[in-house]
């Protein structure tokens, strides 16, 4: 059964810093999507002169993207989306996708996605190149490498394996030394 109650699904910084009131959080995944460091960040983890890289998701039928789903009180849903729309502007738009929980229950959730048509989209690159760019970027929200390390930590905390994130993390850590 798919319920239509107000949920927000986070696969990036919303995993470790939701910063909005929610009544429940649950581990879940979106089927047929892959997390990639393909979105440029000029407002959070980089600057217009030296964009950082943050995650977005791309459709990939072989993959599932694990993250955290947050159940919002219906009366707070509108204001929560307003806050997030402001905080997460940088090329993302909101889509509604089905999220599957560990017990196979499903809900529809709002998900921020940066698609290739947004001006900050950087696209594919080798993990080492991605990590080198990340290692030298910082923005108003802090160093870009901290973003990678926090994302990897949040994924490990819920027992998730994301080879792309962990490979970029390994490169980033090696470049810190
Ligand atoms: C996320 O955690 O899902 C997210 C955070 C910021 C922008 C887009 C997505």
PDB file of C-alpha atoms and ligand atoms in Angstrom:
ATOM      1  CA  UNK A   1       0.000   0.000   0.000  1.00  0.00           C
ATOM      2  CA  UNK A   2       1.291   3.487  -0.908  1.00  0.00           C
ATOM      3  CA  UNK A   3       0.305   6.279   1.470  1.00  0.00           C
ATOM      4  CA  UNK A   4       0.252   9.951   0.439  1.00  0.00           C
ATOM      5  CA  UNK A   5       1.142  11.491   3.793  1.00  0.00           C
ATOM      6  CA  UNK A   6       3.757  14.255   3.879  1.00  0.00           C
ATOM      7  CA  UNK A   7       7.252  12.789   3.746  1.00  0.00           C
ATOM      8  CA  UNK A   8      10.595  14.247   2.700  1.00  0.00           C
ATOM      9  CA  UNK A   9      13.366  11.926   1.526  1.00  0.00           C
ATOM     10  CA  UNK A  10      17.010  12.979   2.019  1.00  0.00           C
ATOM     11  CA  UNK A  11      19.953  11.293   0.322  1.00  0.00           C
ATOM     12  CA  UNK A  12      22.549  14.065   0.909  1.00  0.00           C
ATOM     13  CA  UNK A  13      22.993  16.590   3.691  1.00  0.00           C
ATOM     14  CA  UNK A  14      19.417  16.001   4.841  1.00  0.00           C
ATOM     15  CA  UNK A  15      20.631  12.633   6.111  1.00  0.00           C
ATOM     16  CA  UNK A  16      22.786  14.179   8.842  1.00  0.00           C
ATOM     17  CA  UNK A  17      21.298  17.675   9.113  1.00  0.00           C
ATOM     18  CA  UNK A  18      17.557  17.680   8.571  1.00  0.00           C
ATOM     19  CA  UNK A  19      17.186  20.914  10.585  1.00  0.00           C
ATOM     20  CA  UNK A  20      13.399  20.878  10.411  1.00  0.00           C
ATOM     21  CA  UNK A  21      10.782  19.449  12.732  1.00  0.00           C
ATOM     22  CA  UNK A  22       9.654  15.920  11.906  1.00  0.00           C
ATOM     23  CA  UNK A  23       7.588  13.383  13.763  1.00  0.00           C
ATOM     24  CA  UNK A  24       9.423  10.274  12.598  1.00  0.00           C
ATOM     25  CA  UNK A  25      12.479   9.324  10.539  1.00  0.00           C
ATOM     26  CA  UNK A  26      12.915   6.021   8.744  1.00  0.00           C
ATOM     27  CA  UNK A  27      15.581   4.438   6.586  1.00  0.00           C
ATOM     28  CA  UNK A  28      14.267   3.982   3.070  1.00  0.00           C
ATOM     29  CA  UNK A  29      15.292   3.776  -0.543  1.00  0.00           C
ATOM     30  CA  UNK A  30      14.127   5.028  -3.903  1.00  0.00           C
ATOM     31  CA  UNK A  31      14.138   2.341  -6.534  1.00  0.00           C
ATOM     32  CA  UNK A  32      15.927   3.000  -9.827  1.00  0.00           C
ATOM     33  CA  UNK A  33      18.022   5.994  -8.743  1.00  0.00           C
ATOM     34  CA  UNK A  34      21.762   6.429  -8.151  1.00  0.00           C
ATOM     35  CA  UNK A  35      23.538   9.026  -5.940  1.00  0.00           C
ATOM     36  CA  UNK A  36      26.346  10.879  -7.767  1.00  0.00           C
ATOM     37  CA  UNK A  37      28.650  13.838  -7.043  1.00  0.00           C
ATOM     38  CA  UNK A  38      27.594  15.545 -10.253  1.00  0.00           C
ATOM     39  CA  UNK A  39      26.035  18.763  -8.981  1.00  0.00           C
ATOM     40  CA  UNK A  40      28.143  21.901  -8.660  1.00  0.00           C
ATOM     41  CA  UNK A  41      27.832  23.917  -5.459  1.00  0.00           C
ATOM     42  CA  UNK A  42      28.460  27.645  -5.600  1.00  0.00           C
ATOM     43  CA  UNK A  43      26.344  28.575  -2.587  1.00  0.00           C
ATOM     44  CA  UNK A  44      27.087  25.917   0.075  1.00  0.00           C
ATOM     45  CA  UNK A  45      30.328  23.976  -0.441  1.00  0.00           C
ATOM     46  CA  UNK A  46      31.973  26.140  -3.060  1.00  0.00           C
ATOM     47  CA  UNK A  47      31.829  29.578  -4.628  1.00  0.00           C
ATOM     48  CA  UNK A  48      30.960  30.825  -8.117  1.00  0.00           C
ATOM     49  CA  UNK A  49      34.714  31.043  -8.866  1.00  0.00           C
ATOM     50  CA  UNK A  50      35.513  27.614  -7.453  1.00  0.00           C
ATOM     51  CA  UNK A  51      32.397  25.424  -7.379  1.00  0.00           C
ATOM     52  CA  UNK A  52      32.377  22.424  -5.089  1.00  0.00           C
ATOM     53  CA  UNK A  53      30.622  19.147  -5.817  1.00  0.00           C
ATOM     54  CA  UNK A  54      27.602  17.775  -3.986  1.00  0.00           C
ATOM     55  CA  UNK A  55      25.276  14.878  -4.651  1.00  0.00           C
ATOM     56  CA  UNK A  56      22.249  14.605  -6.837  1.00  0.00           C
ATOM     57  CA  UNK A  57      20.495  11.460  -8.064  1.00  0.00           C
ATOM     58  CA  UNK A  58      20.171  10.163 -11.597  1.00  0.00           C
ATOM     59  CA  UNK A  59      17.797   7.539 -12.936  1.00  0.00           C
ATOM     60  CA  UNK A  60      19.475   4.119 -13.145  1.00  0.00           C
ATOM     61  CA  UNK A  61      17.253   1.077 -13.212  1.00  0.00           C
ATOM     62  CA  UNK A  62      20.002  -1.153 -11.750  1.00  0.00           C
ATOM     63  CA  UNK A  63      20.387   0.891  -8.571  1.00  0.00           C
ATOM     64  CA  UNK A  64      18.500   1.916  -5.460  1.00  0.00           C
ATOM     65  CA  UNK A  65      19.400   5.043  -3.514  1.00  0.00           C
ATOM     66  CA  UNK A  66      19.259   4.626   0.258  1.00  0.00           C
ATOM     67  CA  UNK A  67      18.547   7.603   2.499  1.00  0.00           C
ATOM     68  CA  UNK A  68      16.404   8.913   5.327  1.00  0.00           C
ATOM     69  CA  UNK A  69      12.694   9.630   5.034  1.00  0.00           C
ATOM     70  CA  UNK A  70      11.185  12.180   7.405  1.00  0.00           C
ATOM     71  CA  UNK A  71       7.505  12.256   8.248  1.00  0.00           C
ATOM     72  CA  UNK A  72       6.336  15.840   8.684  1.00  0.00           C
ATOM     73  CA  UNK A  73       3.248  16.899  10.626  1.00  0.00           C
ATOM     74  CA  UNK A  74       0.723  17.807   7.905  1.00  0.00           C
ATOM     75  CA  UNK A  75       0.237  21.333   9.290  1.00  0.00           C
ATOM     76  CA  UNK A  76       4.012  21.992   9.121  1.00  0.00           C
ATOM     77  CA  UNK A  77       4.640  20.526   5.697  1.00  0.00           C
ATOM     78  CA  UNK A  78       4.131  23.791   3.748  1.00  0.00           C
ATOM     79  CA  UNK A  79       6.485  25.856   5.911  1.00  0.00           C
ATOM     80  CA  UNK A  80       9.082  23.043   5.921  1.00  0.00           C
ATOM     81  CA  UNK A  81       9.155  22.929   2.129  1.00  0.00           C
ATOM     82  CA  UNK A  82       9.427  26.734   2.030  1.00  0.00           C
ATOM     83  CA  UNK A  83      12.474  26.627   4.323  1.00  0.00           C
ATOM     84  CA  UNK A  84      14.102  23.842   2.317  1.00  0.00           C
ATOM     85  CA  UNK A  85      13.351  25.476  -1.030  1.00  0.00           C
ATOM     86  CA  UNK A  86      15.248  28.504   0.220  1.00  0.00           C
ATOM     87  CA  UNK A  87      18.080  26.547   1.886  1.00  0.00           C
ATOM     88  CA  UNK A  88      18.617  24.081  -0.947  1.00  0.00           C
ATOM     89  CA  UNK A  89      18.003  26.365  -3.938  1.00  0.00           C
ATOM     90  CA  UNK A  90      21.252  25.828  -5.992  1.00  0.00           C
ATOM     91  CA  UNK A  91      19.699  24.079  -9.011  1.00  0.00           C
ATOM     92  CA  UNK A  92      17.524  21.502  -7.247  1.00  0.00           C
ATOM     93  CA  UNK A  93      13.833  21.034  -7.885  1.00  0.00           C
ATOM     94  CA  UNK A  94      11.301  19.057  -5.954  1.00  0.00           C
ATOM     95  CA  UNK A  95       9.854  15.803  -7.241  1.00  0.00           C
ATOM     96  CA  UNK A  96       7.566  13.291  -5.608  1.00  0.00           C
ATOM     97  CA  UNK A  97       8.816   9.697  -5.695  1.00  0.00           C
ATOM     98  CA  UNK A  98       7.850   6.454  -3.974  1.00  0.00           C
ATOM     99  CA  UNK A  99      10.111   5.539  -1.054  1.00  0.00           C
ATOM    100  CA  UNK A 100      10.335   1.927   0.113  1.00  0.00           C
ATOM    101  CA  UNK A 101      11.001   1.072   3.756  1.00  0.00           C
ATOM    102  CA  UNK A 102      12.753  -2.005   5.127  1.00  0.00           C
ATOM    103  CA  UNK A 103       9.402  -3.722   5.742  1.00  0.00           C
ATOM    104  CA  UNK A 104       8.422  -3.025   2.086  1.00  0.00           C
ATOM    105  CA  UNK A 105       5.857  -0.424   3.080  1.00  0.00           C
ATOM    106  CA  UNK A 106       5.851   2.515   0.643  1.00  0.00           C
ATOM    107  CA  UNK A 107       5.086   6.223   0.884  1.00  0.00           C
ATOM    108  CA  UNK A 108       5.330   9.095  -1.553  1.00  0.00           C
ATOM    109  CA  UNK A 109       7.981  11.603  -0.532  1.00  0.00           C
ATOM    110  CA  UNK A 110       9.275  14.930  -1.785  1.00  0.00           C
ATOM    111  CA  UNK A 111      12.860  14.627  -3.043  1.00  0.00           C
ATOM    112  CA  UNK A 112      15.231  17.363  -4.230  1.00  0.00           C
ATOM    113  CA  UNK A 113      16.829  16.509  -7.569  1.00  0.00           C
ATOM    114  CA  UNK A 114      19.341  18.497  -9.618  1.00  0.00           C
ATOM    115  CA  UNK A 115      18.885  17.516 -13.261  1.00  0.00           C
ATOM    116  CA  UNK A 116      21.404  18.075 -16.090  1.00  0.00           C
ATOM    117  CA  UNK A 117      19.505  21.125 -17.354  1.00  0.00           C
ATOM    118  CA  UNK A 118      20.354  23.235 -14.292  1.00  0.00           C
ATOM    119  CA  UNK A 119      23.197  25.747 -14.742  1.00  0.00           C
ATOM    120  CA  UNK A 120      25.280  24.343 -11.865  1.00  0.00           C
ATOM    121  CA  UNK A 121      25.255  20.753 -13.089  1.00  0.00           C
ATOM    122  CA  UNK A 122      28.819  19.471 -13.617  1.00  0.00           C
ATOM    123  CA  UNK A 123      28.182  15.874 -14.616  1.00  0.00           C
ATOM    124  CA  UNK A 124      30.312  12.778 -14.615  1.00  0.00           C
ATOM    125  CA  UNK A 125      34.040  12.690 -13.828  1.00  0.00           C
ATOM    126  CA  UNK A 126      36.517  10.147 -12.503  1.00  0.00           C
ATOM    127  CA  UNK A 127      36.280   9.732  -8.703  1.00  0.00           C
ATOM    128  CA  UNK A 128      39.866  11.001  -8.307  1.00  0.00           C
ATOM    129  CA  UNK A 129      39.067  14.158 -10.287  1.00  0.00           C
ATOM    130  CA  UNK A 130      35.866  14.679  -8.287  1.00  0.00           C
ATOM    131  CA  UNK A 131      37.847  14.298  -5.055  1.00  0.00           C
ATOM    132  CA  UNK A 132      40.573  16.722  -6.187  1.00  0.00           C
ATOM    133  CA  UNK A 133      37.948  19.369  -6.915  1.00  0.00           C
ATOM    134  CA  UNK A 134      36.257  18.707  -3.569  1.00  0.00           C
ATOM    135  CA  UNK A 135      39.556  18.896  -1.677  1.00  0.00           C
ATOM    136  CA  UNK A 136      40.169  22.465  -2.764  1.00  0.00           C
ATOM    137  CA  UNK A 137      36.612  23.800  -2.423  1.00  0.00           C
ATOM    138  CA  UNK A 138      34.895  25.474   0.458  1.00  0.00           C
ATOM    139  CA  UNK A 139      31.806  27.645   0.759  1.00  0.00           C
ATOM    140  CA  UNK A 140      29.510  29.287   3.306  1.00  0.00           C
ATOM    141  CA  UNK A 141      28.478  25.869   4.704  1.00  0.00           C
ATOM    142  CA  UNK A 142      32.106  24.769   5.188  1.00  0.00           C
ATOM    143  CA  UNK A 143      34.770  22.722   3.413  1.00  0.00           C
ATOM    144  CA  UNK A 144      33.565  20.469   0.632  1.00  0.00           C
ATOM    145  CA  UNK A 145      35.593  17.493   1.933  1.00  0.00           C
ATOM    146  CA  UNK A 146      33.717  17.706   5.253  1.00  0.00           C
ATOM    147  CA  UNK A 147      30.465  17.209   3.264  1.00  0.00           C
ATOM    148  CA  UNK A 148      31.836  13.973   1.773  1.00  0.00           C
ATOM    149  CA  UNK A 149      33.045  12.654   5.123  1.00  0.00           C
ATOM    150  CA  UNK A 150      29.730  13.453   6.821  1.00  0.00           C
ATOM    151  CA  UNK A 151      27.767  11.826   4.018  1.00  0.00           C
ATOM    152  CA  UNK A 152      29.889   8.668   4.169  1.00  0.00           C
ATOM    153  CA  UNK A 153      29.504   8.578   7.970  1.00  0.00           C
ATOM    154  CA  UNK A 154      25.706   8.998   7.717  1.00  0.00           C
ATOM    155  CA  UNK A 155      25.539   6.122   5.233  1.00  0.00           C
ATOM    156  CA  UNK A 156      27.657   3.829   7.423  1.00  0.00           C
ATOM    157  CA  UNK A 157      25.479   4.693  10.408  1.00  0.00           C
ATOM    158  CA  UNK A 158      22.455   3.184   8.654  1.00  0.00           C
ATOM    159  CA  UNK A 159      24.456   0.256   7.276  1.00  0.00           C
ATOM    160  CA  UNK A 160      24.269   1.451   3.671  1.00  0.00           C
ATOM    161  CA  UNK A 161      26.876   0.669   1.043  1.00  0.00           C
ATOM    162  CA  UNK A 162      27.393   3.284  -1.654  1.00  0.00           C
ATOM    163  CA  UNK A 163      30.565   2.451  -3.592  1.00  0.00           C
ATOM    164  CA  UNK A 164      30.671   5.824  -5.407  1.00  0.00           C
ATOM    165  CA  UNK A 165      30.458   7.840  -2.176  1.00  0.00           C
ATOM    166  CA  UNK A 166      32.976   5.598  -0.407  1.00  0.00           C
ATOM    167  CA  UNK A 167      35.437   5.785  -3.305  1.00  0.00           C
ATOM    168  CA  UNK A 168      35.282   9.586  -3.396  1.00  0.00           C
ATOM    169  CA  UNK A 169      35.644   9.586   0.403  1.00  0.00           C
ATOM    170  CA  UNK A 170      38.799   7.418   0.166  1.00  0.00           C
ATOM    171  CA  UNK A 171      40.338   9.830  -2.362  1.00  0.00           C
ATOM    172  CA  UNK A 172      39.340  12.863  -0.305  1.00  0.00           C
ATOM    173  CA  UNK A 173      40.904  11.382   2.848  1.00  0.00           C
ATOM    174  CA  UNK A 174      44.101  10.512   0.980  1.00  0.00           C
ATOM    175  CA  UNK A 175      44.366  14.079  -0.345  1.00  0.00           C
ATOM    176  CA  UNK A 176      43.958  15.531   3.166  1.00  0.00           C
ATOM    177  CA  UNK A 177      47.256  14.009   4.356  1.00  0.00           C
TER     178      UNK A 177
HETATM  179  C1  LIG B   1      19.226  15.683   0.324  1.00  0.00           C
HETATM  180  O1  LIG B   1      19.813  15.426   1.375  1.00  0.00           O
HETATM  181  O2  LIG B   1      18.434  14.891  -0.178  1.00  0.00           O
HETATM  182  C2  LIG B   1      19.468  16.970  -0.351  1.00  0.00           C
HETATM  183  C3  LIG B   1      20.035  17.995   0.354  1.00  0.00           C
HETATM  184  C4  LIG B   1      20.283  19.187  -0.285  1.00  0.00           C
HETATM  185  C5  LIG B   1      19.960  19.346  -1.614  1.00  0.00           C
HETATM  186  C6  LIG B   1      19.395  18.299  -2.290  1.00  0.00           C
HETATM  187  C7  LIG B   1      19.147  17.098  -1.668  1.00  0.00           C
END
